[in-house]
Amino acid sequence: MIDMINAKDLLVTAYDEARLGLAEGGIPIGAALFDADGNLLGRGHNRRVQAADPSLHAETDAFRNAGRRRDYRDTIMVTTLSPCWYCSGLVRQFNIGAVIVGEAKTFHGGHEWLAEHGVSIIVLDDPGCIEMMEKFIAERPELWNEDIGVAE
Ligand SMILES: [Zn+2]
């Protein structure tokens, strides 16, 4: 369904969304939903800070922006960072067939759990995504801890 080269192409959209979020003063996580042919269905980024909404994660934002579909089995969720439990739950709830993860080094979410349940997972270990998150976590630890639900 997807190979590594295609996966890297698809990641560009999610990465651009993350940069947009960073420029807005938010948490730099971006996502995009594609169909099996690589057509963009929806894109978005974490807007917890911008919208004062803790449920506005990147994957959720992209999913909402894609509008309604009858079936998500052939869709691909691309995200710059390993999906948290909330977004991993969204992937399972709607039966999204594949998830491309920019990186899982700075945060280890539910991608292995998704793989165990039949979701195709590609972890790219993308240096650009890692660098962006490492820099953000170092500069804004309070925002980051709030986002992942860790008390300081
Ligand atoms: Zn999430």
XYZ file of N, CA and C and ligand atoms in Angstrom:
457
model
N 0.833 -1.210 0.000
C 0.000 0.000 0.000
C 0.870 1.263 0.000
N 1.880 1.301 0.876
C 2.756 2.466 0.913
C 4.192 1.981 1.068
N 5.100 2.617 0.371
C 6.500 2.297 0.600
C 7.176 3.492 1.273
N 8.437 3.309 1.615
C 9.147 4.347 2.370
C 9.261 5.663 1.601
N 9.464 5.563 0.296
C 9.635 6.788 -0.501
C 8.337 7.586 -0.518
N 7.245 6.901 -0.771
C 5.947 7.579 -0.727
C 5.680 8.160 0.654
N 6.031 7.381 1.670
C 5.786 7.806 3.047
C 6.487 9.132 3.325
N 7.714 9.261 2.853
C 8.459 10.514 3.075
C 7.818 11.679 2.340
N 7.282 11.417 1.156
C 6.577 12.472 0.420
C 5.345 12.933 1.195
N 4.611 11.960 1.734
C 3.383 12.297 2.455
C 3.684 13.049 3.749
N 4.838 12.744 4.325
C 5.204 13.398 5.591
C 5.398 14.908 5.426
N 5.764 15.342 4.224
C 6.025 16.767 3.989
C 4.815 17.619 4.389
N 3.629 17.170 4.029
C 2.412 17.938 4.355
C 2.230 18.047 5.873
N 2.431 16.933 6.564
C 2.285 16.943 8.027
C 3.352 17.836 8.659
N 4.557 17.761 8.132
C 5.656 18.586 8.658
C 5.360 20.070 8.459
N 4.851 20.431 7.273
C 4.489 21.827 7.015
C 3.424 22.302 8.003
N 2.481 21.426 8.320
C 1.444 21.769 9.301
C 2.053 22.012 10.680
N 3.024 21.174 11.047
C 3.690 21.340 12.348
C 4.412 22.691 12.411
N 5.076 23.057 11.324
C 5.783 24.345 11.265
C 4.796 25.507 11.388
N 3.652 25.340 10.779
C 2.595 26.350 10.861
C 2.153 26.524 12.324
N 1.964 25.412 13.000
C 1.569 25.449 14.412
C 2.622 26.126 15.267
N 3.867 25.853 14.973
C 4.979 26.458 15.717
C 4.979 27.969 15.511
N 4.772 28.385 14.261
C 4.751 29.814 13.928
C 3.596 30.532 14.619
N 2.531 29.804 14.919
C 1.375 30.388 15.609
C 1.559 30.417 17.119
N 2.698 29.890 17.594
C 2.944 29.842 19.030
C 2.412 28.573 19.676
N 2.088 27.596 18.847
C 1.516 26.358 19.367
C 2.511 25.218 19.449
N 1.981 24.029 19.690
C 2.781 22.818 19.801
C 3.008 22.266 18.391
N 4.272 22.066 17.999
C 4.572 21.722 16.603
C 4.341 20.251 16.244
N 3.085 19.879 16.155
C 2.725 18.538 15.693
C 1.727 18.719 14.555
N 2.016 18.094 13.419
C 1.148 18.221 12.261
C 0.706 16.856 11.774
N -0.391 16.840 11.035
C -0.907 15.573 10.518
C -1.671 15.814 9.226
N -1.849 14.737 8.465
C -2.635 14.821 7.239
C -3.223 13.442 6.949
N -4.424 13.449 6.419
C -5.090 12.200 6.051
C -5.133 12.108 4.529
N -4.699 10.960 4.010
C -4.656 10.739 2.560
C -5.477 9.510 2.195
N -5.915 9.452 0.943
C -6.519 8.210 0.479
C -5.401 7.288 -0.018
N -5.761 6.098 -0.474
C -4.764 5.090 -0.838
C -3.902 5.514 -2.026
N -4.411 6.453 -2.835
C -3.642 6.930 -3.990
C -2.772 8.136 -3.639
N -2.782 8.509 -2.393
C -1.960 9.644 -1.968
C -2.627 10.990 -2.167
N -3.938 10.988 -2.412
C -4.659 12.259 -2.511
C -4.966 12.783 -1.109
N -4.703 14.054 -0.919
C -4.929 14.672 0.388
C -6.423 14.816 0.679
N -6.846 14.327 1.847
C -8.249 14.447 2.253
C -8.435 15.571 3.268
N -7.440 15.728 4.137
C -7.521 16.779 5.149
C -6.184 16.928 5.840
N -5.897 18.116 6.300
C -4.632 18.376 6.999
C -4.902 19.249 8.207
N -4.012 19.193 9.186
C -4.222 20.022 10.365
C -3.044 19.937 11.310
N -3.116 20.716 12.387
C -2.041 20.675 13.383
C -2.606 20.868 14.770
N -1.790 20.534 15.735
C -2.183 20.691 17.134
C -2.517 22.161 17.390
N -3.713 22.424 17.905
C -4.142 23.804 18.170
C -4.614 23.987 19.610
N -4.041 23.164 20.505
C -4.377 23.257 21.932
C -4.243 24.686 22.449
N -3.113 25.316 22.132
C -2.838 26.663 22.624
C -3.685 27.690 21.870
N -3.661 27.613 20.544
C -4.333 28.607 19.703
C -5.839 28.648 19.957
N -6.460 27.483 20.144
C -7.917 27.415 20.300
C -8.327 27.165 21.749
N -7.344 27.103 22.660
C -7.608 26.766 24.062
C -8.464 25.504 24.149
N -8.094 24.515 23.362
C -8.861 23.266 23.302
C -7.901 22.070 23.400
N -7.884 21.409 24.561
C -6.938 20.307 24.749
C -7.221 19.089 23.876
N -8.386 19.050 23.241
C -8.704 17.893 22.402
C -8.339 18.135 20.939
N -7.811 19.311 20.637
C -7.463 19.611 19.241
C -6.049 19.161 18.909
N -5.869 17.871 18.844
C -4.580 17.310 18.455
C -4.463 17.334 16.927
N -3.226 17.179 16.437
C -2.975 17.271 14.997
C -3.804 16.255 14.209
N -3.777 15.005 14.660
C -4.488 13.948 13.935
C -5.996 14.216 13.931
N -6.495 14.664 15.079
C -7.917 14.984 15.196
C -8.294 16.130 14.271
N -7.425 17.136 14.215
C -7.663 18.302 13.374
C -7.700 17.886 11.894
N -6.733 17.084 11.475
C -6.692 16.614 10.082
C -7.921 15.764 9.770
N -8.278 14.904 10.721
C -9.435 14.025 10.552
C -10.721 14.841 10.386
N -10.903 15.838 11.232
C -12.097 16.683 11.138
C -12.124 17.440 9.813
N -10.967 17.946 9.398
C -10.904 18.725 8.164
C -11.155 17.880 6.917
N -11.018 16.579 7.051
C -11.270 15.687 5.915
C -12.771 15.479 5.670
N -13.591 15.887 6.608
C -15.036 15.722 6.429
C -15.480 14.282 6.614
N -16.677 13.964 6.177
C -17.247 12.635 6.390
C -16.876 11.669 5.291
N -16.651 10.430 5.684
C -16.418 9.329 4.747
C -17.145 8.118 5.276
N -17.541 7.268 4.371
C -18.223 6.047 4.787
C -17.216 5.045 5.367
N -16.025 5.014 4.756
C -15.060 3.970 5.097
C -13.645 4.554 5.123
N -12.910 4.236 6.185
C -11.552 4.781 6.329
C -10.471 3.727 6.150
N -10.893 2.507 5.809
C -9.941 1.396 5.750
C -8.768 1.681 4.793
N -9.037 2.367 3.697
C -7.998 2.648 2.707
C -7.301 3.992 2.926
N -7.576 4.631 4.044
C -6.939 5.934 4.266
C -5.638 5.774 5.062
N -4.801 6.794 4.945
C -3.489 6.808 5.597
C -3.395 8.071 6.452
N -3.189 7.877 7.750
C -2.970 9.032 8.631
C -1.472 9.251 8.757
N -1.037 10.454 8.410
C 0.384 10.787 8.517
C 0.536 11.799 9.637
N 1.441 11.542 10.546
C 1.630 12.451 11.665
C 3.116 12.624 11.949
N 3.494 13.817 12.379
C 4.924 14.069 12.602
C 5.440 13.335 13.834
N 4.525 12.958 14.744
C 4.931 12.354 16.019
C 4.048 11.142 16.325
N 4.636 10.154 16.968
C 3.880 8.962 17.366
C 2.556 9.365 18.024
N 1.434 8.809 17.559
C 0.126 9.252 18.060
C -0.099 8.901 19.528
N -0.636 9.858 20.285
C -0.982 9.621 21.687
C -2.125 8.600 21.750
N -2.536 8.202 22.956
C -3.611 7.205 23.106
C -4.933 7.712 22.543
N -5.166 8.968 22.731
C -6.402 9.587 22.232
C -6.468 9.481 20.700
N -5.383 9.847 20.030
C -5.372 9.784 18.565
C -5.242 8.342 18.061
N -4.556 7.498 18.815
C -4.509 6.079 18.454
C -5.924 5.494 18.537
N -6.678 5.946 19.515
C -8.077 5.509 19.651
C -8.905 5.943 18.453
N -8.639 7.146 17.960
C -9.350 7.646 16.779
C -9.058 6.747 15.574
N -7.806 6.361 15.419
C -7.405 5.500 14.298
C -8.163 4.175 14.362
N -8.271 3.602 15.568
C -8.981 2.324 15.690
C -10.488 2.486 15.567
N -11.005 3.532 16.170
C -12.454 3.770 16.118
C -12.967 3.826 14.681
N -12.192 4.497 13.810
C -12.654 4.689 12.438
C -11.980 3.748 11.453
N -11.182 2.813 12.021
C -10.603 1.760 11.177
C -9.683 2.298 10.085
N -8.917 3.310 10.419
C -7.936 3.855 9.478
C -6.869 2.782 9.236
N -6.570 2.505 7.954
C -5.760 1.338 7.622
C -4.268 1.458 7.854
N -3.752 2.683 7.790
C -2.301 2.847 7.900
C -1.953 4.159 8.590
N -0.850 4.141 9.318
C -0.348 5.355 9.968
C 1.141 5.488 9.664
N 1.511 6.646 9.158
C 2.925 6.963 8.941
C 3.345 7.922 10.054
N 4.375 7.541 10.782
C 4.828 8.299 11.945
C 6.164 8.965 11.611
N 6.225 10.283 11.721
C 7.471 10.994 11.436
C 8.589 10.551 12.354
N 8.266 10.487 13.643
C 9.256 10.007 14.605
C 8.575 9.542 15.884
N 9.255 8.622 16.584
C 8.731 8.108 17.854
C 9.819 8.178 18.919
N 10.800 9.058 18.678
C 11.926 9.146 19.604
C 11.609 10.069 20.780
N 11.032 11.234 20.493
C 10.760 12.193 21.566
C 9.478 11.843 22.329
N 8.613 11.060 21.714
C 7.380 10.607 22.382
C 6.973 9.267 21.797
N 6.773 8.304 22.688
C 6.400 6.967 22.248
C 4.918 6.756 22.555
N 4.089 6.893 21.533
C 2.644 6.783 21.726
C 2.138 5.376 21.464
N 1.013 5.306 20.746
C 0.336 4.024 20.593
C 0.586 3.285 19.288
N 1.648 3.637 18.571
C 1.816 3.034 17.237
C 2.044 1.515 17.279
N 2.706 1.026 18.332
C 2.918 -0.435 18.403
C 1.605 -1.159 18.713
N 0.820 -0.549 19.555
C -0.506 -1.084 19.882
C -1.377 -1.139 18.623
N -1.287 -0.099 17.806
C -2.034 -0.092 16.547
C -1.557 -1.211 15.628
N -0.239 -1.400 15.545
C 0.323 -2.461 14.699
C -0.188 -3.831 15.151
N -0.273 -4.028 16.461
C -0.785 -5.293 17.002
C -2.228 -5.544 16.588
N -2.936 -4.473 16.282
C -4.339 -4.599 15.897
C -4.540 -4.435 14.397
N -3.496 -4.697 13.630
C -3.654 -4.793 12.186
C -3.499 -3.521 11.398
N -3.119 -2.429 12.054
C -2.894 -1.176 11.326
C -1.467 -1.206 10.755
N -1.313 -0.865 9.480
C 0.028 -0.782 8.886
C 0.739 0.441 9.445
N 1.911 0.214 9.997
C 2.643 1.320 10.631
C 4.012 1.479 9.971
N 4.343 2.710 9.627
C 5.701 3.018 9.179
C 6.232 4.122 10.091
N 7.356 3.855 10.752
C 8.016 4.894 11.550
C 9.235 5.358 10.768
N 9.258 6.647 10.420
C 10.301 7.145 9.523
C 11.579 7.590 10.219
N 11.481 7.890 11.532
C 12.677 8.365 12.224
C 13.256 9.585 11.503
N 12.397 10.491 11.143
C 12.782 11.649 10.330
C 13.581 12.680 11.150
N 14.798 13.002 10.721
C 15.648 13.928 11.487
C 15.015 15.313 11.673
N 14.291 15.794 10.654
C 13.647 17.106 10.756
C 12.581 17.125 11.834
N 11.783 16.071 11.916
C 10.732 15.968 12.932
C 11.344 15.854 14.328
N 12.394 15.055 14.449
C 13.047 14.868 15.757
C 13.619 16.198 16.250
N 14.315 16.885 15.349
C 14.948 18.151 15.723
C 13.911 19.191 16.155
N 12.801 19.246 15.410
C 11.740 20.209 15.723
C 11.167 19.961 17.128
N 10.897 18.693 17.458
C 10.318 18.382 18.770
C 11.322 18.562 19.893
N 12.567 18.145 19.664
C 13.590 18.282 20.714
C 13.781 19.748 21.079
N 13.805 20.587 20.057
C 13.973 22.022 20.278
C 12.769 22.580 21.051
N 11.581 22.172 20.639
C 10.365 22.670 21.292
C 10.294 22.219 22.756
N 10.590 20.950 23.003
C 10.518 20.416 24.373
C 11.526 21.126 25.274
N 12.710 21.428 24.732
C 13.738 22.127 25.507
C 13.319 23.563 25.815
N 12.638 24.198 24.852
C 12.271 25.607 25.009
C 10.975 25.810 25.785
N 10.022 24.889 25.628
C 8.701 25.045 26.251
C 8.273 23.796 27.012
N 9.050 23.396 28.024
C 8.718 22.147 28.728
C 7.328 22.166 29.364
N 6.896 23.342 29.837
C 5.587 23.412 30.518
C 4.452 23.127 29.537
N 4.570 23.640 28.320
C 3.541 23.393 27.294
C 3.521 21.924 26.887
N 4.711 21.378 26.747
C 4.824 19.986 26.323
C 4.241 19.045 27.382
N 4.588 19.267 28.639
C 4.078 18.412 29.707
C 2.565 18.499 29.830
N 2.045 19.698 29.585
C 0.582 19.875 29.601
C -0.045 19.048 28.490
N 0.601 19.052 27.325
C 0.018 18.367 26.177
C -0.017 16.864 26.358
N 1.017 16.277 26.942
C 1.038 14.834 27.098
C 0.465 14.383 28.434
N -0.047 15.364 29.213
C -0.743 15.013 30.437
C 0.167 14.601 31.580
N 1.386 15.154 31.584
C 2.324 14.862 32.673
C 2.339 16.048 33.626
N 2.177 15.768 34.920
C 2.227 16.837 35.907
C 3.682 17.240 36.129
N 3.898 18.528 36.358
C 5.287 18.967 36.542
C 5.704 18.823 37.987
Zn -3.072 12.966 20.028
